[in-house]
Coordinates of C-alpha atoms and ligand atoms in Angstrom, one line a residue:
X2 CA 0.0 0.0 0.0
X3 CA 1.4 3.4 -0.9
X4 CA 0.9 5.8 2.0
X5 CA 1.9 9.5 1.8
X6 CA 4.7 10.6 4.0
X7 CA 5.1 14.3 4.4
X8 CA 8.0 16.1 6.0
X9 CA 7.0 19.3 7.8
X10 CA 9.2 22.2 8.6
X11 CA 9.4 24.5 11.6
X12 CA 12.2 26.9 12.7
X13 CA 12.6 24.8 15.9
X14 CA 13.5 21.8 13.8
X15 CA 16.4 23.7 12.2
X16 CA 17.5 25.0 15.6
X17 CA 17.5 21.5 17.1
X18 CA 18.7 19.7 14.0
X19 CA 15.8 17.2 13.8
X20 CA 13.5 16.2 10.9
X21 CA 9.9 15.4 11.4
X22 CA 8.0 13.2 8.9
X23 CA 4.3 12.3 9.1
X24 CA 2.9 9.1 7.8
X25 CA -0.6 10.0 6.7
X26 CA -2.6 6.8 7.4
X27 CA -5.4 9.2 8.4
X28 CA -5.8 9.8 4.6
X29 CA -7.0 6.3 4.0
X30 CA -10.5 7.5 4.7
X31 CA -12.0 10.9 5.5
X32 CA -13.9 9.5 8.4
X33 CA -12.6 6.1 9.5
X34 CA -9.4 6.1 11.6
X35 CA -6.5 4.9 9.5
X36 CA -5.2 2.4 12.0
X37 CA -8.5 0.7 12.2
X38 CA -8.2 -0.5 8.6
X39 CA -5.0 -2.3 9.6
X40 CA -6.5 -3.6 12.8
X41 CA -9.6 -5.0 11.0
X42 CA -7.9 -6.5 8.0
X43 CA -6.9 -9.9 9.4
X44 CA -10.0 -10.0 11.6
X45 CA -12.1 -9.8 8.4
X46 CA -10.1 -12.7 6.9
X47 CA -10.6 -14.7 10.0
X48 CA -14.3 -13.9 10.1
X49 CA -14.6 -15.1 6.5
X50 CA -12.4 -18.2 7.2
X51 CA -14.8 -19.2 10.0
X52 CA -17.8 -18.7 7.7
X53 CA -19.4 -15.9 9.7
X54 CA -21.6 -13.3 8.1
X55 CA -22.0 -11.0 11.0
X56 CA -19.4 -9.0 12.9
X57 CA -20.1 -8.0 16.5
X58 CA -18.1 -5.5 18.5
X59 CA -18.2 -3.1 21.4
X60 CA -17.6 0.6 22.0
X61 CA -18.6 3.9 23.5
X62 CA -20.9 6.4 21.7
X63 CA -17.9 8.3 20.2
X64 CA -15.8 5.3 19.3
X65 CA -13.7 5.4 16.2
X66 CA -13.7 1.6 16.3
X67 CA -17.5 1.4 16.1
X68 CA -17.5 3.8 13.1
X69 CA -14.7 1.9 11.4
X70 CA -16.3 -1.6 12.0
X71 CA -19.6 -0.5 10.6
X72 CA -18.1 1.0 7.5
X73 CA -15.7 -1.9 6.8
X74 CA -18.4 -4.6 7.5
X75 CA -20.6 -2.9 5.0
X76 CA -17.9 -2.7 2.4
X77 CA -17.3 -6.4 2.8
X78 CA -21.0 -7.4 2.6
X79 CA -21.1 -8.4 6.3
X80 CA -23.8 -7.5 8.8
X81 CA -22.6 -5.7 11.9
X82 CA -23.8 -5.3 15.4
X83 CA -22.4 -2.6 17.8
X84 CA -22.8 -3.1 21.5
X85 CA -22.8 0.4 22.8
X86 CA -22.0 1.5 26.4
X87 CA -24.7 3.4 28.1
X88 CA -28.2 4.5 27.3
X89 CA -29.4 5.6 23.9
X90 CA -29.1 9.4 23.7
X91 CA -31.2 11.2 21.1
X92 CA -30.6 12.8 18.7
X93 CA -27.8 10.4 17.9
X94 CA -24.3 11.8 17.7
X95 CA -22.3 11.8 14.5
X96 CA -20.5 8.5 15.2
X97 CA -23.7 6.5 15.8
X98 CA -25.5 8.1 12.9
X99 CA -22.6 7.1 10.7
X100 CA -22.7 3.5 12.1
X101 CA -26.4 3.2 11.5
X102 CA -26.1 4.6 8.0
X103 CA -23.6 1.9 7.3
X104 CA -26.1 -0.7 8.4
X105 CA -24.8 -1.4 11.9
X106 CA -27.4 -2.6 14.4
X107 CA -27.0 -0.8 17.7
X108 CA -27.6 -2.4 21.0
X109 CA -27.3 -0.3 24.1
X110 CA -26.3 -1.8 27.4
X111 CA -26.0 -0.1 30.8
X112 CA -22.6 0.8 32.0
X113 CA -22.7 -1.8 34.7
X114 CA -23.7 -4.6 32.2
X115 CA -21.1 -3.3 29.8
X116 CA -18.4 -4.1 32.3
X117 CA -19.4 -7.7 32.1
X118 CA -19.0 -7.8 28.4
X119 CA -16.1 -10.3 28.5
X120 CA -17.9 -12.9 30.7
X121 CA -19.2 -16.2 29.3
X122 CA -22.7 -15.4 30.5
X123 CA -22.9 -12.1 28.8
X124 CA -21.5 -13.5 25.5
X125 CA -24.0 -16.3 25.7
X126 CA -26.9 -13.8 26.1
X127 CA -25.6 -12.1 22.9
X128 CA -25.6 -15.4 21.0
X129 CA -29.2 -16.1 22.1
X130 CA -30.2 -12.6 21.0
X131 CA -28.3 -12.2 17.8
X132 CA -27.3 -15.7 16.6
X133 CA -23.9 -16.5 15.3
X134 CA -21.3 -13.8 15.0
X135 CA -17.6 -13.1 14.7
X136 CA -16.5 -11.2 17.8
X137 CA -14.0 -8.4 17.8
X138 CA -13.1 -7.0 21.3
X139 CA -13.5 -3.4 22.3
X140 CA -11.1 -1.1 20.5
X141 CA -10.6 -4.0 18.0
X142 CA -7.4 -5.2 19.6
X143 CA -6.5 -8.9 19.4
X144 CA -3.8 -11.0 17.7
X145 CA -5.2 -10.3 14.2
X146 CA -5.2 -6.6 14.9
X147 CA -1.6 -6.7 15.9
X148 CA -0.7 -8.7 12.7
X149 CA -2.4 -6.0 10.6
X150 CA -0.7 -3.1 12.5
X151 CA 2.6 -4.6 11.6
X152 CA 1.9 -3.4 8.0
X153 CA 1.7 0.2 9.0
X154 CA 5.5 0.4 8.9
X155 CA 7.3 -0.6 5.7
X156 CA 11.0 -1.2 5.0
X157 CA 11.4 2.3 3.6
X158 CA 10.5 3.8 7.0
X159 CA 14.1 4.3 8.1
X160 CA 13.6 7.1 10.7
X161 CA 15.4 6.8 14.1
X162 CA 12.2 7.4 16.0
X163 CA 8.6 6.2 15.3
X164 CA 5.9 8.0 17.3
X165 CA 2.3 6.7 17.6
X166 CA -0.7 7.5 19.7
X167 CA -1.9 4.8 22.1
X168 CA -5.3 3.6 23.2
X169 CA -5.4 -0.1 23.9
X170 CA -1.8 -0.5 22.7
X171 CA -2.6 -2.9 19.8
X172 CA -1.4 -0.5 17.1
X173 CA 1.8 0.3 18.7
X174 CA 2.5 -3.4 19.5
X175 CA 2.4 -4.2 15.8
X176 CA 4.6 -1.2 15.0
X177 CA 7.1 -2.3 17.7
X178 CA 7.1 -5.9 16.3
X179 CA 8.0 -4.7 12.8
X180 CA 10.4 -1.9 13.7
X181 CA 14.1 -2.6 13.5
X182 CA 16.0 -2.9 16.7
X183 CA 17.9 0.4 16.1
X184 CA 14.7 2.3 15.9
X185 CA 13.0 3.6 19.0
X186 CA 9.2 3.5 19.1
X187 CA 7.6 6.1 21.3
X188 CA 3.9 5.8 22.4
X189 CA 1.8 8.7 23.6
X190 CA -1.1 7.2 25.7
X191 CA -4.5 8.9 25.4
X192 CA -5.8 7.0 28.4
X193 CA -4.6 6.9 32.0
X194 CA -3.6 3.6 33.4
X195 CA 0.0 3.4 32.4
X196 CA 1.1 0.2 34.1
X197 CA -1.8 -1.9 32.8
X198 CA -1.0 -0.5 29.3
X199 CA 2.7 -1.4 29.7
X200 CA 1.7 -5.0 30.7
X201 CA -0.7 -5.3 27.8
X202 CA 1.9 -4.2 25.2
X203 CA 4.5 -6.5 26.7
X204 CA 2.1 -9.4 26.2
X205 CA 1.9 -8.7 22.5
X206 CA 5.5 -8.0 21.7
X207 CA 8.9 -9.4 22.8
X208 CA 10.8 -6.3 21.6
X209 CA 11.9 -3.7 24.1
X210 CA 12.9 -0.9 21.8
X211 CA 9.9 1.3 22.8
X212 CA 8.9 3.8 25.4
X213 CA 5.6 5.2 26.6
X214 CA 5.6 8.8 27.4
X215 CA 2.8 9.6 29.8
X216 CA 3.2 13.4 30.1
X217 CA 0.7 14.4 27.5
X218 CA -2.4 12.5 28.4
X219 CA -3.9 15.7 29.9
X220 CA -7.0 15.1 32.0
X221 CA -7.5 11.6 30.6
X222 CA -9.3 10.0 27.7
X223 CA -11.3 12.5 25.6
X224 CA -10.5 15.2 28.2
X225 CA -9.4 18.4 26.5
X226 CA -8.3 21.9 27.5
X227 CA -7.8 25.2 25.8
X228 CA -4.1 24.7 25.4
X229 CA -4.8 21.5 23.3
X230 CA -7.5 23.2 21.2
X231 CA -5.3 26.1 20.5
X232 CA -2.4 23.8 19.6
X233 CA -4.6 21.8 17.1
X234 CA -5.9 24.9 15.4
X235 CA -2.5 26.5 15.1
X236 CA -1.0 23.2 13.8
X237 CA -3.8 23.1 11.2
X238 CA -3.2 26.8 10.2
X239 CA 0.6 26.2 9.9
X240 CA 0.8 22.8 8.3
X241 CA -2.6 22.3 6.9
X242 CA -3.0 19.0 8.8
X243 CA -6.1 18.3 10.8
X244 CA -5.6 16.5 14.1
X245 CA -8.2 14.8 16.3
X246 CA -8.3 16.0 20.0
X247 CA -8.3 12.5 21.5
X248 CA -5.2 10.9 20.1
X249 CA -3.1 12.8 17.5
X250 CA -3.5 16.3 19.0
X251 CA -2.0 15.1 22.2
X252 CA 0.8 13.2 20.4
X253 CA 1.9 16.1 18.3
X254 CA 1.8 18.4 21.2
X255 CA 4.1 16.0 22.9
X256 CA 6.4 15.6 20.0
X257 CA 6.8 19.4 19.6
X258 CA 7.3 19.8 23.3
X259 CA 10.0 17.0 23.4
X260 CA 11.8 18.6 20.4
X261 CA 11.9 21.9 22.2
X262 CA 13.3 20.1 25.3
X263 CA 16.1 18.4 23.3
X264 CA 14.7 15.0 23.9
X265 CA 15.8 13.9 20.4
X266 CA 19.6 13.9 19.8
X267 CA 20.8 16.3 17.1
X268 CA 20.6 14.8 13.6
X269 CA 17.6 12.5 14.5
X270 CA 14.7 11.9 12.2
X271 CA 11.3 11.2 13.5
X272 CA 8.3 9.5 11.9
X273 CA 5.0 10.3 13.4
X274 CA 2.0 8.0 12.5
X275 CA -1.1 10.2 12.0
X276 CA -3.8 7.6 12.8
X277 CA -6.8 9.8 11.9
X278 CA -9.8 9.8 14.2
X279 CA -11.1 13.1 12.9
X280 CA -14.7 11.9 13.2
X281 CA -14.5 12.4 17.0
X282 CA -13.9 16.1 16.6
X283 CA -17.5 16.5 15.4
X284 CA -18.9 15.1 18.6
X285 CA -16.5 17.1 20.7
X286 CA -17.5 20.3 18.9
X287 CA -21.2 19.5 19.3
X288 CA -20.8 18.6 23.0
X289 CA -18.3 21.2 24.2
X290 CA -18.8 24.1 21.8
X291 CA -15.1 24.3 21.0
X292 CA -13.8 24.9 17.5
X293 CA -11.8 22.0 16.0
X294 CA -10.9 21.1 12.5
X295 CA -13.7 18.8 11.1
X296 CA -12.1 17.6 7.8
Ligands
PLP310 C1 -8.2 3.5 18.1 C2 -7.3 4.7 17.8 C3 -6.0 4.8 18.3 C4 -5.4 3.8 19.3 O1 -5.2 2.5 18.8 P1 -4.9 1.3 19.8 O2 -4.5 0.2 18.9 O3 -6.1 1.1 20.6 O4 -3.8 1.7 20.7 C5 -5.2 5.8 18.0 N1 -5.6 6.8 17.1 C6 -6.8 6.7 16.6 C7 -7.3 7.8 15.7 C8 -7.7 5.7 16.9 O5 -9.0 5.7 16.4

């Protein structure tokens, strides 16, 4: 797959003698997060291999994974079911409208029941309700997702550092697996719970050439502040690249800050993976009244 890589410039990069390249997997689709295509690829093959015609997965009302699963299931001629955390809230937000439009059946479960989603009893009740399905866990992370994420990085990606936003850690685990041992992979978590994340990632990769930097998670998942909103809008005005506020905004704020603090040795090159996720900016804008790039 040919994916655009764009080098961006900034006076600070010259001063610090670093180069920053952005791998635009966000451009794979205007709405569906780029990394979700990679995470779903081998899951779809496995679903087909097992002869299932329905894909079932889980997520919150703003989930990029729900939007992506609905879209990709439809494009492959599969039915899809989304088990959504919490009550139905009308009018539906952008994410859920998109999921419905792509044929996903939405099934809401209370937050307390949602917590039981991995138990045998809960899964059995879903089987009784919906019949046979291929199950993809919340966030889409499983061994097949990691296999797909290994294709995000290609042999031409030679840079010294690879930066990637982190949710469940599936995407970065694939990237770590495929990186060469001289590269350093840096993850920017968007969710609190650093130690669990570290354990999860270590269960999916044997390589140790990575680091999670936890200083840019802000108030936590989907929590934003004025500084972040200003950063995203300024980044867009300067580089003409739209960032989502949940993942990539925080990562790029982190990268720029680290460059300013001499984190990267002189002469280094950095490849940042722009994973997309722009669809969530719509919901944020509607809910919080802030101004963020929408496309
Ligand atoms: C899901 C998502 C991530 C996080 O991916 P994980 O594999 O869960 O770590 C990062 N960026 C965007 C835009 C996403 O939608």
